[in-house]
């Protein structure tokens, strides 16, 4: 499809099923599709953010446990059991 074509010509280049679907849309349907696209875009952004938040939290937890264990080892070396 030629993106520089006049919109009417671009519509003619679409498959017939797509043309039929688009020609049956009302103004409310078009607004709903626009809102739906915004919702999907926002959901993907929040999903990406939450994924990194969860991974960051898990990394901090694993790092804290590892740090705690190593501190205990160092303390054990400084104060050997008799």
PDB file of N, CA and C in Angstrom:
ATOM      1  N   UNK A   1       0.843  -1.167   0.000  1.00  0.00           N
ATOM      2  CA  UNK A   1       0.000   0.000   0.000  1.00  0.00           C
ATOM      3  C   UNK A   1       0.891   1.235   0.000  1.00  0.00           C
ATOM      4  N   UNK A   2       0.554   2.213  -0.802  1.00  0.00           N
ATOM      5  CA  UNK A   2       1.321   3.449  -0.933  1.00  0.00           C
ATOM      6  C   UNK A   2       0.871   4.443   0.139  1.00  0.00           C
ATOM      7  N   UNK A   3       1.734   4.758   1.131  1.00  0.00           N
ATOM      8  CA  UNK A   3       1.323   5.660   2.208  1.00  0.00           C
ATOM      9  C   UNK A   3       1.161   7.108   1.746  1.00  0.00           C
ATOM     10  N   UNK A   4       1.709   7.449   0.585  1.00  0.00           N
ATOM     11  CA  UNK A   4       1.589   8.826   0.100  1.00  0.00           C
ATOM     12  C   UNK A   4       0.364   9.022  -0.779  1.00  0.00           C
ATOM     13  N   UNK A   5      -0.402   7.971  -1.010  1.00  0.00           N
ATOM     14  CA  UNK A   5      -1.582   8.067  -1.877  1.00  0.00           C
ATOM     15  C   UNK A   5      -2.687   8.849  -1.184  1.00  0.00           C
ATOM     16  N   UNK A   6      -3.601   9.356  -1.977  1.00  0.00           N
ATOM     17  CA  UNK A   6      -4.771  10.045  -1.449  1.00  0.00           C
ATOM     18  C   UNK A   6      -5.591   9.016  -0.668  1.00  0.00           C
ATOM     19  N   UNK A   7      -6.191   9.399   0.478  1.00  0.00           N
ATOM     20  CA  UNK A   7      -6.901   8.417   1.309  1.00  0.00           C
ATOM     21  C   UNK A   7      -7.913   7.574   0.543  1.00  0.00           C
ATOM     22  N   UNK A   8      -8.630   8.145  -0.396  1.00  0.00           N
ATOM     23  CA  UNK A   8      -9.620   7.353  -1.145  1.00  0.00           C
ATOM     24  C   UNK A   8      -8.928   6.262  -1.954  1.00  0.00           C
ATOM     25  N   UNK A   9      -7.773   6.564  -2.516  1.00  0.00           N
ATOM     26  CA  UNK A   9      -7.038   5.559  -3.282  1.00  0.00           C
ATOM     27  C   UNK A   9      -6.451   4.484  -2.365  1.00  0.00           C
ATOM     28  N   UNK A  10      -6.009   4.883  -1.186  1.00  0.00           N
ATOM     29  CA  UNK A  10      -5.477   3.904  -0.240  1.00  0.00           C
ATOM     30  C   UNK A  10      -6.582   2.958   0.201  1.00  0.00           C
ATOM     31  N   UNK A  11      -7.786   3.471   0.378  1.00  0.00           N
ATOM     32  CA  UNK A  11      -8.921   2.636   0.763  1.00  0.00           C
ATOM     33  C   UNK A  11      -9.186   1.585  -0.305  1.00  0.00           C
ATOM     34  N   UNK A  12      -9.053   1.948  -1.570  1.00  0.00           N
ATOM     35  CA  UNK A  12      -9.283   1.012  -2.666  1.00  0.00           C
ATOM     36  C   UNK A  12      -8.232  -0.095  -2.713  1.00  0.00           C
ATOM     37  N   UNK A  13      -7.050   0.168  -2.170  1.00  0.00           N
ATOM     38  CA  UNK A  13      -5.984  -0.826  -2.167  1.00  0.00           C
ATOM     39  C   UNK A  13      -6.141  -1.856  -1.057  1.00  0.00           C
ATOM     40  N   UNK A  14      -7.034  -1.592  -0.097  1.00  0.00           N
ATOM     41  CA  UNK A  14      -7.237  -2.526   1.017  1.00  0.00           C
ATOM     42  C   UNK A  14      -7.996  -3.759   0.541  1.00  0.00           C
ATOM     43  N   UNK A  15      -7.845  -4.889   1.270  1.00  0.00           N
ATOM     44  CA  UNK A  15      -8.631  -6.078   0.932  1.00  0.00           C
ATOM     45  C   UNK A  15     -10.132  -5.786   1.068  1.00  0.00           C
ATOM     46  N   UNK A  16     -10.938  -6.493   0.326  1.00  0.00           N
ATOM     47  CA  UNK A  16     -12.378  -6.214   0.304  1.00  0.00           C
ATOM     48  C   UNK A  16     -13.019  -6.408   1.685  1.00  0.00           C
ATOM     49  N   UNK A  17     -12.554  -7.393   2.467  1.00  0.00           N
ATOM     50  CA  UNK A  17     -13.102  -7.603   3.808  1.00  0.00           C
ATOM     51  C   UNK A  17     -12.844  -6.393   4.697  1.00  0.00           C
ATOM     52  N   UNK A  18     -11.656  -5.824   4.581  1.00  0.00           N
ATOM     53  CA  UNK A  18     -11.308  -4.648   5.367  1.00  0.00           C
ATOM     54  C   UNK A  18     -12.136  -3.450   4.922  1.00  0.00           C
ATOM     55  N   UNK A  19     -12.311  -3.291   3.636  1.00  0.00           N
ATOM     56  CA  UNK A  19     -13.133  -2.195   3.124  1.00  0.00           C
ATOM     57  C   UNK A  19     -14.551  -2.301   3.655  1.00  0.00           C
ATOM     58  N   UNK A  20     -15.111  -3.503   3.659  1.00  0.00           N
ATOM     59  CA  UNK A  20     -16.477  -3.703   4.148  1.00  0.00           C
ATOM     60  C   UNK A  20     -16.572  -3.374   5.634  1.00  0.00           C
ATOM     61  N   UNK A  21     -15.591  -3.839   6.407  1.00  0.00           N
ATOM     62  CA  UNK A  21     -15.584  -3.573   7.846  1.00  0.00           C
ATOM     63  C   UNK A  21     -15.519  -2.073   8.112  1.00  0.00           C
ATOM     64  N   UNK A  22     -14.593  -1.391   7.449  1.00  0.00           N
ATOM     65  CA  UNK A  22     -14.421   0.042   7.682  1.00  0.00           C
ATOM     66  C   UNK A  22     -15.625   0.851   7.216  1.00  0.00           C
ATOM     67  N   UNK A  23     -16.258   0.437   6.140  1.00  0.00           N
ATOM     68  CA  UNK A  23     -17.400   1.197   5.630  1.00  0.00           C
ATOM     69  C   UNK A  23     -18.620   1.061   6.542  1.00  0.00           C
ATOM     70  N   UNK A  24     -18.676   0.033   7.382  1.00  0.00           N
ATOM     71  CA  UNK A  24     -19.815  -0.164   8.278  1.00  0.00           C
ATOM     72  C   UNK A  24     -19.632   0.528   9.631  1.00  0.00           C
ATOM     73  N   UNK A  25     -18.457   1.119   9.872  1.00  0.00           N
ATOM     74  CA  UNK A  25     -18.212   1.776  11.160  1.00  0.00           C
ATOM     75  C   UNK A  25     -18.988   3.084  11.260  1.00  0.00           C
ATOM     76  N   UNK A  26     -19.563   3.308  12.441  1.00  0.00           N
ATOM     77  CA  UNK A  26     -20.218   4.578  12.722  1.00  0.00           C
ATOM     78  C   UNK A  26     -19.215   5.481  13.423  1.00  0.00           C
ATOM     79  N   UNK A  27     -19.597   6.734  13.642  1.00  0.00           N
ATOM     80  CA  UNK A  27     -18.701   7.679  14.302  1.00  0.00           C
ATOM     81  C   UNK A  27     -18.363   7.219  15.719  1.00  0.00           C
ATOM     82  N   UNK A  28     -19.358   6.662  16.417  1.00  0.00           N
ATOM     83  CA  UNK A  28     -19.123   6.156  17.774  1.00  0.00           C
ATOM     84  C   UNK A  28     -18.121   5.002  17.769  1.00  0.00           C
ATOM     85  N   UNK A  29     -18.208   4.156  16.759  1.00  0.00           N
ATOM     86  CA  UNK A  29     -17.285   3.029  16.655  1.00  0.00           C
ATOM     87  C   UNK A  29     -15.851   3.507  16.451  1.00  0.00           C
ATOM     88  N   UNK A  30     -15.697   4.541  15.655  1.00  0.00           N
ATOM     89  CA  UNK A  30     -14.358   5.082  15.400  1.00  0.00           C
ATOM     90  C   UNK A  30     -13.773   5.665  16.684  1.00  0.00           C
ATOM     91  N   UNK A  31     -14.585   6.391  17.443  1.00  0.00           N
ATOM     92  CA  UNK A  31     -14.121   6.940  18.721  1.00  0.00           C
ATOM     93  C   UNK A  31     -13.752   5.814  19.687  1.00  0.00           C
ATOM     94  N   UNK A  32     -14.565   4.763  19.686  1.00  0.00           N
ATOM     95  CA  UNK A  32     -14.291   3.617  20.555  1.00  0.00           C
ATOM     96  C   UNK A  32     -12.974   2.940  20.163  1.00  0.00           C
ATOM     97  N   UNK A  33     -12.716   2.796  18.876  1.00  0.00           N
ATOM     98  CA  UNK A  33     -11.444   2.216  18.423  1.00  0.00           C
ATOM     99  C   UNK A  33     -10.259   3.074  18.846  1.00  0.00           C
ATOM    100  N   UNK A  34     -10.409   4.400  18.732  1.00  0.00           N
ATOM    101  CA  UNK A  34      -9.322   5.297  19.150  1.00  0.00           C
ATOM    102  C   UNK A  34      -9.064   5.165  20.649  1.00  0.00           C
ATOM    103  N   UNK A  35     -10.151   5.127  21.439  1.00  0.00           N
ATOM    104  CA  UNK A  35      -9.989   4.965  22.888  1.00  0.00           C
ATOM    105  C   UNK A  35      -9.377   3.610  23.218  1.00  0.00           C
ATOM    106  N   UNK A  36      -9.780   2.578  22.487  1.00  0.00           N
ATOM    107  CA  UNK A  36      -9.228   1.248  22.711  1.00  0.00           C
ATOM    108  C   UNK A  36      -7.740   1.189  22.424  1.00  0.00           C
ATOM    109  N   UNK A  37      -7.314   1.870  21.365  1.00  0.00           N
ATOM    110  CA  UNK A  37      -5.886   1.909  21.044  1.00  0.00           C
ATOM    111  C   UNK A  37      -5.101   2.624  22.136  1.00  0.00           C
ATOM    112  N   UNK A  38      -5.664   3.715  22.666  1.00  0.00           N
ATOM    113  CA  UNK A  38      -5.006   4.418  23.767  1.00  0.00           C
ATOM    114  C   UNK A  38      -4.896   3.520  25.000  1.00  0.00           C
ATOM    115  N   UNK A  39      -5.968   2.784  25.272  1.00  0.00           N
ATOM    116  CA  UNK A  39      -5.974   1.878  26.428  1.00  0.00           C
ATOM    117  C   UNK A  39      -4.913   0.793  26.275  1.00  0.00           C
ATOM    118  N   UNK A  40      -4.828   0.211  25.101  1.00  0.00           N
ATOM    119  CA  UNK A  40      -3.822  -0.841  24.861  1.00  0.00           C
ATOM    120  C   UNK A  40      -2.416  -0.268  24.993  1.00  0.00           C
ATOM    121  N   UNK A  41      -2.195   0.909  24.447  1.00  0.00           N
ATOM    122  CA  UNK A  41      -0.878   1.544  24.535  1.00  0.00           C
ATOM    123  C   UNK A  41      -0.509   1.806  25.999  1.00  0.00           C
ATOM    124  N   UNK A  42      -1.455   2.322  26.770  1.00  0.00           N
ATOM    125  CA  UNK A  42      -1.199   2.602  28.182  1.00  0.00           C
ATOM    126  C   UNK A  42      -0.955   1.321  28.968  1.00  0.00           C
ATOM    127  N   UNK A  43      -1.733   0.296  28.677  1.00  0.00           N
ATOM    128  CA  UNK A  43      -1.569  -0.984  29.374  1.00  0.00           C
ATOM    129  C   UNK A  43      -0.197  -1.579  29.100  1.00  0.00           C
ATOM    130  N   UNK A  44       0.257  -1.481  27.865  1.00  0.00           N
ATOM    131  CA  UNK A  44       1.586  -2.011  27.541  1.00  0.00           C
ATOM    132  C   UNK A  44       2.675  -1.244  28.280  1.00  0.00           C
ATOM    133  N   UNK A  45       2.505   0.091  28.383  1.00  0.00           N
ATOM    134  CA  UNK A  45       3.497   0.905  29.087  1.00  0.00           C
ATOM    135  C   UNK A  45       3.538   0.534  30.566  1.00  0.00           C
ATOM    136  N   UNK A  46       2.371   0.431  31.190  1.00  0.00           N
ATOM    137  CA  UNK A  46       2.314   0.067  32.608  1.00  0.00           C
ATOM    138  C   UNK A  46       2.847  -1.345  32.811  1.00  0.00           C
ATOM    139  N   UNK A  47       2.532  -2.245  31.895  1.00  0.00           N
ATOM    140  CA  UNK A  47       3.032  -3.612  31.996  1.00  0.00           C
ATOM    141  C   UNK A  47       4.544  -3.682  31.958  1.00  0.00           C
ATOM    142  N   UNK A  48       5.141  -2.903  31.044  1.00  0.00           N
ATOM    143  CA  UNK A  48       6.600  -2.870  30.971  1.00  0.00           C
ATOM    144  C   UNK A  48       7.192  -2.318  32.258  1.00  0.00           C
ATOM    145  N   UNK A  49       6.586  -1.245  32.785  1.00  0.00           N
ATOM    146  CA  UNK A  49       7.063  -0.644  34.027  1.00  0.00           C
ATOM    147  C   UNK A  49       6.971  -1.645  35.180  1.00  0.00           C
ATOM    148  N   UNK A  50       5.826  -2.326  35.291  1.00  0.00           N
ATOM    149  CA  UNK A  50       5.652  -3.287  36.380  1.00  0.00           C
ATOM    150  C   UNK A  50       6.617  -4.465  36.265  1.00  0.00           C
ATOM    151  N   UNK A  51       6.887  -4.893  35.031  1.00  0.00           N
ATOM    152  CA  UNK A  51       7.843  -5.988  34.850  1.00  0.00           C
ATOM    153  C   UNK A  51       9.202  -5.595  35.421  1.00  0.00           C
ATOM    154  N   UNK A  52       9.663  -4.375  35.119  1.00  0.00           N
ATOM    155  CA  UNK A  52      10.961  -3.947  35.617  1.00  0.00           C
ATOM    156  C   UNK A  52      10.932  -3.692  37.123  1.00  0.00           C
ATOM    157  N   UNK A  53       9.786  -3.259  37.644  1.00  0.00           N
ATOM    158  CA  UNK A  53       9.674  -3.079  39.094  1.00  0.00           C
ATOM    159  C   UNK A  53       9.787  -4.426  39.805  1.00  0.00           C
ATOM    160  N   UNK A  54       9.109  -5.446  39.293  1.00  0.00           N
ATOM    161  CA  UNK A  54       9.158  -6.774  39.905  1.00  0.00           C
ATOM    162  C   UNK A  54      10.569  -7.355  39.807  1.00  0.00           C
ATOM    163  N   UNK A  55      11.180  -7.239  38.625  1.00  0.00           N
ATOM    164  CA  UNK A  55      12.551  -7.753  38.472  1.00  0.00           C
ATOM    165  C   UNK A  55      13.519  -7.014  39.387  1.00  0.00           C
ATOM    166  N   UNK A  56      13.357  -5.704  39.507  1.00  0.00           N
ATOM    167  CA  UNK A  56      14.213  -4.919  40.400  1.00  0.00           C
ATOM    168  C   UNK A  56      14.034  -5.317  41.845  1.00  0.00           C
ATOM    169  N   UNK A  57      12.780  -5.533  42.251  1.00  0.00           N
ATOM    170  CA  UNK A  57      12.505  -5.956  43.631  1.00  0.00           C
ATOM    171  C   UNK A  57      13.139  -7.316  43.919  1.00  0.00           C
ATOM    172  N   UNK A  58      12.988  -8.255  42.987  1.00  0.00           N
ATOM    173  CA  UNK A  58      13.595  -9.579  43.180  1.00  0.00           C
ATOM    174  C   UNK A  58      15.117  -9.482  43.253  1.00  0.00           C
ATOM    175  N   UNK A  59      15.703  -8.633  42.419  1.00  0.00           N
ATOM    176  CA  UNK A  59      17.164  -8.468  42.440  1.00  0.00           C
ATOM    177  C   UNK A  59      17.621  -7.884  43.774  1.00  0.00           C
ATOM    178  N   UNK A  60      16.884  -6.929  44.303  1.00  0.00           N
ATOM    179  CA  UNK A  60      17.240  -6.347  45.601  1.00  0.00           C
ATOM    180  C   UNK A  60      17.121  -7.394  46.702  1.00  0.00           C
ATOM    181  N   UNK A  61      16.067  -8.200  46.643  1.00  0.00           N
ATOM    182  CA  UNK A  61      15.897  -9.244  47.664  1.00  0.00           C
ATOM    183  C   UNK A  61      17.035 -10.260  47.616  1.00  0.00           C
ATOM    184  N   UNK A  62      17.380 -10.734  46.437  1.00  0.00           N
ATOM    185  CA  UNK A  62      18.471 -11.707  46.296  1.00  0.00           C
ATOM    186  C   UNK A  62      19.791 -11.071  46.743  1.00  0.00           C
ATOM    187  N   UNK A  63      20.007  -9.821  46.375  1.00  0.00           N
ATOM    188  CA  UNK A  63      21.228  -9.131  46.792  1.00  0.00           C
ATOM    189  C   UNK A  63      21.294  -8.953  48.299  1.00  0.00           C
ATOM    190  N   UNK A  64      20.163  -8.637  48.927  1.00  0.00           N
ATOM    191  CA  UNK A  64      20.144  -8.452  50.383  1.00  0.00           C
ATOM    192  C   UNK A  64      20.437  -9.765  51.102  1.00  0.00           C
ATOM    193  N   UNK A  65      19.864 -10.852  50.644  1.00  0.00           N
ATOM    194  CA  UNK A  65      20.119 -12.157  51.264  1.00  0.00           C
ATOM    195  C   UNK A  65      21.590 -12.538  51.101  1.00  0.00           C
ATOM    196  N   UNK A  66      22.130 -12.334  49.925  1.00  0.00           N
ATOM    197  CA  UNK A  66      23.540 -12.654  49.675  1.00  0.00           C
ATOM    198  C   UNK A  66      24.449 -11.790  50.555  1.00  0.00           C
ATOM    199  N   UNK A  67      24.132 -10.513  50.650  1.00  0.00           N
ATOM    200  CA  UNK A  67      24.923  -9.608  51.483  1.00  0.00           C
ATOM    201  C   UNK A  67      24.866 -10.054  52.948  1.00  0.00           C
ATOM    202  N   UNK A  68      23.694 -10.405  53.437  1.00  0.00           N
ATOM    203  CA  UNK A  68      23.517 -10.856  54.823  1.00  0.00           C
ATOM    204  C   UNK A  68      24.343 -12.113  55.097  1.00  0.00           C
ATOM    205  N   UNK A  69      24.302 -13.070  54.193  1.00  0.00           N
ATOM    206  CA  UNK A  69      25.069 -14.297  54.385  1.00  0.00           C
ATOM    207  C   UNK A  69      26.568 -14.023  54.413  1.00  0.00           C
ATOM    208  N   UNK A  70      27.030 -13.159  53.531  1.00  0.00           N
ATOM    209  CA  UNK A  70      28.461 -12.851  53.510  1.00  0.00           C
ATOM    210  C   UNK A  70      28.897 -12.067  54.735  1.00  0.00           C
ATOM    211  N   UNK A  71      28.041 -11.191  55.252  1.00  0.00           N
ATOM    212  CA  UNK A  71      28.367 -10.480  56.494  1.00  0.00           C
ATOM    213  C   UNK A  71      28.482 -11.476  57.647  1.00  0.00           C
ATOM    214  N   UNK A  72      27.577 -12.462  57.693  1.00  0.00           N
ATOM    215  CA  UNK A  72      27.668 -13.485  58.738  1.00  0.00           C
ATOM    216  C   UNK A  72      28.958 -14.285  58.632  1.00  0.00           C
ATOM    217  N   UNK A  73      29.405 -14.586  57.425  1.00  0.00           N
ATOM    218  CA  UNK A  73      30.671 -15.310  57.227  1.00  0.00           C
ATOM    219  C   UNK A  73      31.852 -14.482  57.732  1.00  0.00           C
ATOM    220  N   UNK A  74      31.842 -13.193  57.442  1.00  0.00           N
ATOM    221  CA  UNK A  74      32.945 -12.323  57.887  1.00  0.00           C
ATOM    222  C   UNK A  74      32.971 -12.233  59.403  1.00  0.00           C
ATOM    223  N   UNK A  75      31.796 -12.122  60.012  1.00  0.00           N
ATOM    224  CA  UNK A  75      31.726 -12.078  61.480  1.00  0.00           C
ATOM    225  C   UNK A  75      32.226 -13.393  62.063  1.00  0.00           C
ATOM    226  N   UNK A  76      31.893 -14.501  61.427  1.00  0.00           N
ATOM    227  CA  UNK A  76      32.357 -15.805  61.915  1.00  0.00           C
ATOM    228  C   UNK A  76      33.877 -15.922  61.812  1.00  0.00           C
ATOM    229  N   UNK A  77      34.485 -15.345  60.804  1.00  0.00           N
ATOM    230  CA  UNK A  77      35.939 -15.375  60.683  1.00  0.00           C
ATOM    231  C   UNK A  77      36.602 -14.533  61.765  1.00  0.00           C
ATOM    232  N   UNK A  78      35.973 -13.425  62.133  1.00  0.00           N
ATOM    233  CA  UNK A  78      36.566 -12.527  63.144  1.00  0.00           C
ATOM    234  C   UNK A  78      36.418 -13.078  64.554  1.00  0.00           C
ATOM    235  N   UNK A  79      35.348 -13.818  64.794  1.00  0.00           N
ATOM    236  CA  UNK A  79      35.100 -14.380  66.111  1.00  0.00           C
ATOM    237  C   UNK A  79      34.970 -15.895  65.990  1.00  0.00           C
ATOM    238  N   UNK A  80      36.120 -16.574  65.911  1.00  0.00           N
ATOM    239  CA  UNK A  80      36.048 -18.043  65.755  1.00  0.00           C
ATOM    240  C   UNK A  80      35.502 -18.698  67.011  1.00  0.00           C
ATOM    241  N   UNK A  81      34.807 -19.822  66.813  1.00  0.00           N
ATOM    242  CA  UNK A  81      34.237 -20.605  67.928  1.00  0.00           C
ATOM    243  C   UNK A  81      35.361 -21.326  68.651  1.00  0.00           C
ATOM    244  N   UNK A  82      35.263 -21.430  69.967  1.00  0.00           N
ATOM    245  CA  UNK A  82      36.297 -22.128  70.743  1.00  0.00           C
ATOM    246  C   UNK A  82      35.903 -23.538  71.029  1.00  0.00           C
TER     247      UNK A  82
END
